[in-house]
Structures are given as C-alpha cells and as structure tokens.
Coordinates of C-alpha atoms and ligand atoms in Angstrom, one line a residue:
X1 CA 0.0 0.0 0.0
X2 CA 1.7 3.5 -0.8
X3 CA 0.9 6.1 1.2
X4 CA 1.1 9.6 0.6
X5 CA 2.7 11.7 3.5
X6 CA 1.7 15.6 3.8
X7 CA 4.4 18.4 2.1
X8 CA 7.4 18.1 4.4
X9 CA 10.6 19.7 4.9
X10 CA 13.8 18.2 5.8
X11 CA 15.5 20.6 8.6
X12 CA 19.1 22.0 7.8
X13 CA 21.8 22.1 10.2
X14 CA 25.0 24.0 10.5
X15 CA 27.7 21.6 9.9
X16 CA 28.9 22.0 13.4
X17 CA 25.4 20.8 14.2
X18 CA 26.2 17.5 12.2
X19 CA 29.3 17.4 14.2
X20 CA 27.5 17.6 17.6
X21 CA 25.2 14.7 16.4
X22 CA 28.1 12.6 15.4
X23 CA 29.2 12.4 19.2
X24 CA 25.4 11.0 20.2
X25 CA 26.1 8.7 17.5
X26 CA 29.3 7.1 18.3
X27 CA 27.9 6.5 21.6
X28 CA 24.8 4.5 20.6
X29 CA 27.7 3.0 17.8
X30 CA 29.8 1.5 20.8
X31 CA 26.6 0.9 22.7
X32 CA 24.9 -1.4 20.3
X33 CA 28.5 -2.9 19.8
X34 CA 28.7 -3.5 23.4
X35 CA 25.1 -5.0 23.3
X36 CA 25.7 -7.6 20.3
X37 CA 28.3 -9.1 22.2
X38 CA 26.2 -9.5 25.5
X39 CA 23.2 -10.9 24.1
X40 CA 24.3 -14.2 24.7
X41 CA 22.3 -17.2 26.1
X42 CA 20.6 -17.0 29.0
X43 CA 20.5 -13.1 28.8
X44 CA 17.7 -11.6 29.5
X45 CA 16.3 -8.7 27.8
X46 CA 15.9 -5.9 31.0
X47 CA 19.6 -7.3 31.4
X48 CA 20.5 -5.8 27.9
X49 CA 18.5 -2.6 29.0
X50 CA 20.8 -2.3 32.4
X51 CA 23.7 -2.6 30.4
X52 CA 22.8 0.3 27.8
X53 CA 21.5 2.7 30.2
X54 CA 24.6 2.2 32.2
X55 CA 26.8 2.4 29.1
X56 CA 25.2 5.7 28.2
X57 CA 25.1 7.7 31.2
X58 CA 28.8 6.8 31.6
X59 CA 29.9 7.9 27.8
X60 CA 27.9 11.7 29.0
X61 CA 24.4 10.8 27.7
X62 CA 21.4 9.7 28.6
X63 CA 18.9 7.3 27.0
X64 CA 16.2 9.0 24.9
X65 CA 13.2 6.5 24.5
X66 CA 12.4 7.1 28.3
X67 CA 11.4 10.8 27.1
X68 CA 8.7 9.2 24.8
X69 CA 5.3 9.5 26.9
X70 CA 4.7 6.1 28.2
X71 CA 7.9 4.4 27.8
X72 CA 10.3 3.8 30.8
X73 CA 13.4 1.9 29.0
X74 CA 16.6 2.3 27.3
X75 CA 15.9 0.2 24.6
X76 CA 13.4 -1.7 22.5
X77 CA 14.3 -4.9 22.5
X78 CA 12.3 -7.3 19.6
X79 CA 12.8 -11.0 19.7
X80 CA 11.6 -13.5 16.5
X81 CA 8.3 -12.4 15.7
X82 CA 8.4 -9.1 17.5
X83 CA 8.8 -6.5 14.8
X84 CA 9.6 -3.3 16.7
X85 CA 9.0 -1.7 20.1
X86 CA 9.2 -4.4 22.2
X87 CA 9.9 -4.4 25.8
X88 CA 12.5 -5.4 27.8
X89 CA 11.6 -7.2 30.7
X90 CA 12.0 -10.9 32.0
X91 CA 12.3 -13.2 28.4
X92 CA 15.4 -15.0 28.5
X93 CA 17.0 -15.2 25.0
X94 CA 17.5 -18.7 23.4
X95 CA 20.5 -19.6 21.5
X96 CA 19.1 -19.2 17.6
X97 CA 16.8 -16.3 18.7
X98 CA 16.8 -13.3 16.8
X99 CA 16.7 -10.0 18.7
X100 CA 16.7 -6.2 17.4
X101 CA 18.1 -3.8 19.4
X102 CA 16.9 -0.4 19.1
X103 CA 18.8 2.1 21.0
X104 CA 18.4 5.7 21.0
X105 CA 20.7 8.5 23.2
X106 CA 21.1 12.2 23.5
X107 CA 24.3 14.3 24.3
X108 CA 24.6 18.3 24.7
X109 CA 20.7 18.0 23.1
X110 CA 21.7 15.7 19.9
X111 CA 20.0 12.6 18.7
X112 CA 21.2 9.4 17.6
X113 CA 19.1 6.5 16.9
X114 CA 20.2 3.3 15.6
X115 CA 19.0 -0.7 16.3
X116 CA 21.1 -3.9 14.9
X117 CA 19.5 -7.6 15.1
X118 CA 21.4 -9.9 16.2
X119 CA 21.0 -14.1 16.1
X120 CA 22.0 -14.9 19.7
X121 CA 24.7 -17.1 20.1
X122 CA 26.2 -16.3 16.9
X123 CA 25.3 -17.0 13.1
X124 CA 26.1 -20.4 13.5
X125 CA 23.4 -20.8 16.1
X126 CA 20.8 -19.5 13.6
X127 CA 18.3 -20.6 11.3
X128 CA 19.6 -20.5 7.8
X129 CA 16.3 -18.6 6.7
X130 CA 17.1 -16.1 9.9
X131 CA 20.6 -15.2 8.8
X132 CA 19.7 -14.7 5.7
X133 CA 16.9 -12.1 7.2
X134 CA 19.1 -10.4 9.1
X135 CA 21.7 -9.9 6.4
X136 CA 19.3 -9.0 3.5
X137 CA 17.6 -6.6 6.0
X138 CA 21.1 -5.0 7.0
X139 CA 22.4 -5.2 3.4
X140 CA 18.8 -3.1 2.5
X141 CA 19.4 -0.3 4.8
X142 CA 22.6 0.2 3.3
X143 CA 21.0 0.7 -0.1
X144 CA 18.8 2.8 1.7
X145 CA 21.7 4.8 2.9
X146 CA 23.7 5.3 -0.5
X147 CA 20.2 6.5 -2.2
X148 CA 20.0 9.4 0.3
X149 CA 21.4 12.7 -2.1
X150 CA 21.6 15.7 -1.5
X151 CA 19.2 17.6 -4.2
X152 CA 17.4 14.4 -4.8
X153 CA 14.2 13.1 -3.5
X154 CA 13.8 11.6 -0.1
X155 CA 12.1 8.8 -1.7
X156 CA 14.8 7.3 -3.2
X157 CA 15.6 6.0 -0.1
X158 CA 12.6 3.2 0.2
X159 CA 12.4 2.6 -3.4
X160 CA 16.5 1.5 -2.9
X161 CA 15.2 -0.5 0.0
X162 CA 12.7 -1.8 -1.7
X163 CA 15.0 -2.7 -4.9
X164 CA 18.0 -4.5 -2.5
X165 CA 14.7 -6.7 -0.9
X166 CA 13.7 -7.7 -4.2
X167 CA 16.9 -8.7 -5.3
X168 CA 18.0 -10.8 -2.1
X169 CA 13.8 -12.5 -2.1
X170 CA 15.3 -13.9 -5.8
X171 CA 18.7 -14.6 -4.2
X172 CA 17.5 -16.2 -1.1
X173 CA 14.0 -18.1 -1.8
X174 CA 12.1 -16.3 1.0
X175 CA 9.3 -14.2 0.5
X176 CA 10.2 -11.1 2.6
X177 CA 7.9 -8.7 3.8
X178 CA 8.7 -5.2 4.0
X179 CA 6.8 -3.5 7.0
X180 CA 5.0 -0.7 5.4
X181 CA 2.9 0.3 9.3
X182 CA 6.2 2.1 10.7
X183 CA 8.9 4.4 8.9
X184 CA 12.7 6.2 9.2
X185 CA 12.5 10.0 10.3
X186 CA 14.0 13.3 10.4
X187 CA 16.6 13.7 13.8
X188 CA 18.3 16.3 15.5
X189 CA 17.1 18.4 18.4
X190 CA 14.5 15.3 18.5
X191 CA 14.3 12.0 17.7
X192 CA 11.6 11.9 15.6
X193 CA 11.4 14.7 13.3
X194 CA 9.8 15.8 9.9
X195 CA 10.0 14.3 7.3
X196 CA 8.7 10.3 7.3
X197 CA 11.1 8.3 5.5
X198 CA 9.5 5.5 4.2
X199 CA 11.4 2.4 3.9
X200 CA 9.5 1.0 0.7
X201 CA 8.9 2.6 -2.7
X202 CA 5.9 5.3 -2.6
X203 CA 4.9 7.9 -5.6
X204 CA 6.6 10.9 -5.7
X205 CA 10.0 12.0 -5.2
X206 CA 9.4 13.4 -1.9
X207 CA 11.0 16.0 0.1
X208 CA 14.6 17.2 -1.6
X209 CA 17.3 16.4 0.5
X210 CA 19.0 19.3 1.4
X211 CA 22.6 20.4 2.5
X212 CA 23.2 18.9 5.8
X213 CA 20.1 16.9 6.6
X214 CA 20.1 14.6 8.9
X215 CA 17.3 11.4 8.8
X216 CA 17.1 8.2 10.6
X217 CA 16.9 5.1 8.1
X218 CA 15.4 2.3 9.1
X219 CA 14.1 -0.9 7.0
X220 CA 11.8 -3.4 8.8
X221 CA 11.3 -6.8 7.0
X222 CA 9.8 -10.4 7.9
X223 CA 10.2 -14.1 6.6
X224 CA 6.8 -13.6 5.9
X225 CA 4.1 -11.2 5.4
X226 CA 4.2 -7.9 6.3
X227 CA 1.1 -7.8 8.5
X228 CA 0.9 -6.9 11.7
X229 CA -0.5 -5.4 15.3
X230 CA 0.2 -4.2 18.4
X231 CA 0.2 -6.6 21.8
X232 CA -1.6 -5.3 24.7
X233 CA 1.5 -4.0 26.2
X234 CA 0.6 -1.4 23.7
X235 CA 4.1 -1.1 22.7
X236 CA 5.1 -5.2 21.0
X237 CA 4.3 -4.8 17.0
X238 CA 4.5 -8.6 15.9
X239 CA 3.7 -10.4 13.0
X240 CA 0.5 -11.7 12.5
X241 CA 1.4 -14.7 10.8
X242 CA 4.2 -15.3 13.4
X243 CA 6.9 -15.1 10.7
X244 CA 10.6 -13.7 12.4
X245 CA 11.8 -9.9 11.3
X246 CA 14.6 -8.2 11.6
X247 CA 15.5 -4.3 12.0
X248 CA 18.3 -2.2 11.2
X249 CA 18.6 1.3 12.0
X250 CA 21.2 4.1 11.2
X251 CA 21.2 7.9 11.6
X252 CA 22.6 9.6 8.7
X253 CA 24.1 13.2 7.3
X254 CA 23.7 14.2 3.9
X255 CA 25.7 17.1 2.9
X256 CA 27.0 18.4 -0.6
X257 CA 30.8 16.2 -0.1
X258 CA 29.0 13.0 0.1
X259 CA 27.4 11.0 3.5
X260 CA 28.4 10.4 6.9
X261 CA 26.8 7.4 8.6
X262 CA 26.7 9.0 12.4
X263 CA 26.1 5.5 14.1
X264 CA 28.3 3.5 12.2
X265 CA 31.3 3.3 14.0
X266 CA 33.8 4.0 10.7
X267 CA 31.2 6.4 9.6
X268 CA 30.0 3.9 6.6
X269 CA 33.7 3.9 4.7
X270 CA 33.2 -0.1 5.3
X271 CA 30.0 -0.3 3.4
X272 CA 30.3 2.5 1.1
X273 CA 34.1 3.9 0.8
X274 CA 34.1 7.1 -1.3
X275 CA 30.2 8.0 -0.9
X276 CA 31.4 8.3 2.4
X277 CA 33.1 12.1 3.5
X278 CA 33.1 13.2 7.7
X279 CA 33.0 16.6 8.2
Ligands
MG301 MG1 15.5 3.6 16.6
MG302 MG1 14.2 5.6 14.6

C-alpha cells in the first residue's frame, strides 16, 4: 500500500550541528557494539536494557526513549516475531533467537538513533532462513543509505530499500515482507522529526534532500508477510502470521561532499568507501 505523506521539509543544520550529532552517534555505535556481544544465552532482555542505560550515562548521555510519553526503557528490545517496540523485561534469549536492538541516546541535546539484530549465540546458532533475514535486511538499509542525495528526493531512499529486498527474495528463496505500518524520520534536536522516510517505494520524489540533513533510516522486514498489530502492552508490533523480522537502523548526514553514517562506527567507509566524507 503507498501512502502519501503531507508536504514536508527536511530541517538544515549548521555543519557543526552534524558534528554535535556525530558524538550521540558514536555513543549509541559502541553501545549497540557493546550490546551484540552481550546478548548471549541466558541473557535476559531488561539485562540488555541495564547494560545500555549504564553504558550511556557513563559515555555523558542519557537514553532517549524514556522521554517518549509512556515508555520507561533504554531500549526496545524485539525478539523473533516481534517486529519493533518491544519491551525489555524478563524473556530470557535462546540460542538461535533473533533479537533487534533499538537504541536511542542524547548528548549536549543531539539525537542518535540506531537498532542492529542480532541471532543470539552467533550466526552459527541461527536458522539459515534467519541469517539470511538479518543480512538481507542490514544489506537493505545500506542501499537505503547510498540513495539518500543531497538535491534528490527523499524517496529514493525506500524505493533503494525496496530494490536491494527484491533482489535478495530472488537470491535467497524467502518471500520477505517489508513492514509498510512504521517508517525512518528526520533527527536532531529530537528524535523523531519531519520528514517520514519511508522504507519502501511510494509515488513521488518526496522532500529534496538538502545540504546537511540529517534522517534516521530504518528498514523493517519479515520471513513472511508484512502484516501486523500491536500486543496489549501497547508497545510489542509482531507479526500476525508469526513469521521472524529483523530491524536495522542508522542515523545519517547528507551534505553536498557526500554522507556520513553517524552510528556507524567507521562512519559507513566499510560499506560505502568514497560516498562516504566526515565533516
Ligand atoms: Mg530507533
Ligand atoms: Mg528511529
């Protein structure tokens, strides 16, 4: 289903601004680093929380999803069929389980938002339909990333999504469903800004990207459909058909020298070498 968003505007920052942003994002980088390697066995998920809240304060930030109304955690933690938003609490994770981390902090008033899934106990411990979920849904947010131009439409983002999901459904033999219900977003000052950034192809070009813009980029898929609802924790999105999904997030600058990838750790040069330019 496209869907057609309202005009919006992409906010422009001063490149010092970008700057400021790229120190909230190396902190959720080593964060979410620290976190892949202690979801292990046996782990629970308010464990994981602990750890990043503790990680965060200590690097000179503080979590930012427990300033969204209703929401008292660190993280959102989303295990097998669990889509996005889920909970930490008491669920122990299973070797083979697949768990997105979604992690969000603020320092000196900057955003950075950024979730990895990881298959606990390593790749080897996986489902071979899992890994290949997780990689085709990492591999799509890249794409995602090196369609973001300045000048360009925003939309070009989800239609490169889209395009790197169609190719690894024919590479892989799953079906893949791209969640449609839940988009990327401008960042800065807040997490979630103008404009939407859809992670799928919709009509139009959408907003132009302008001179250091800043927008969170985040694909959602499944092993299955893309259906789904909300649990009565009001918070858990999961599939309806049960299928596993997986969720990758980055926070990203667009500026007229190229990108920066502000919660990847090398700033994207590993994934996308000369698109990539720090300021
Ligand atoms: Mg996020
Ligand atoms: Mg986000």
């Amino acid at each position: 289903m496209a869907r057609v968003f309202r005009r919006e505007r992409i906010e422009v920052k001063t490149l010092d601004e970008v700057r400021a942003m790229r120190v909230a994002g190396i902190v959720v980088a080593e964060c979410l680093a620290m976190l892949e390697q202690a979801a292990v066995p046996g782990r629970t998920t308010l464990d994981l929380d602990a750890l990043a809240e503790t990680f965060i304060r200590d690097h000179g930030g503080r979590p930012s999803f427990v300033e969204v109304p209703g929401y008292r955690h660190t993280l959102c933690t989303s295990v097998n069929d669990e889509i996005v938003h889920g909970i930490p609490g008491k669920r122990v994770l299973h070797s083979g389980d697949v768990v997105s981390i979604d992690c969000g902090a603020i320092v000196e008033g900057w955003h950075g938002d950024a979730a990895i899934s990881v298959i606990v106990g390593g790749h080897e411990a996986g489902r071979p339909e899992d890994v290949a979920l997780v990689e085709a849904t990492e591999e799509s947010l890249w794409a995602g990333i090196a369609a973001l131009t300045v000048g360009r439409g925003l939309y070009a983002v989800g239609a490169a999504v889209e395009d790197s999901i169609t190719k690894a459904r024919a590479k892989d033999g799953y079906k893949y469903g791209i969640v449609e219900d839940y988009v990327g977003h401008g960042i800065g000052r807040e997490m979630h800004m103008e404009p939407n950034v859809p992670n799928y192809r919709v009509r139009g070009k959408g907003p132009i990207v302008r001179n250091a813009s800043t927008v969170a980029i985040e694909p959602m898929v499944t092993l299955g459909d893309q259906a789904n609802r909300v649990l009565d924790d009001e918070w858990t999105v999961v599939t309806l058909d049960g299928s596993r999904a997986a969720h990758w997030e980055h926070t990203v600058a667009a500026h007229a020298g190229g990108l920066w990838v502000l919660t990847a750790l090398d700033g994207g040069v590993g994934r996308l070498g000369a698109r990539i330019s720090p300021l």
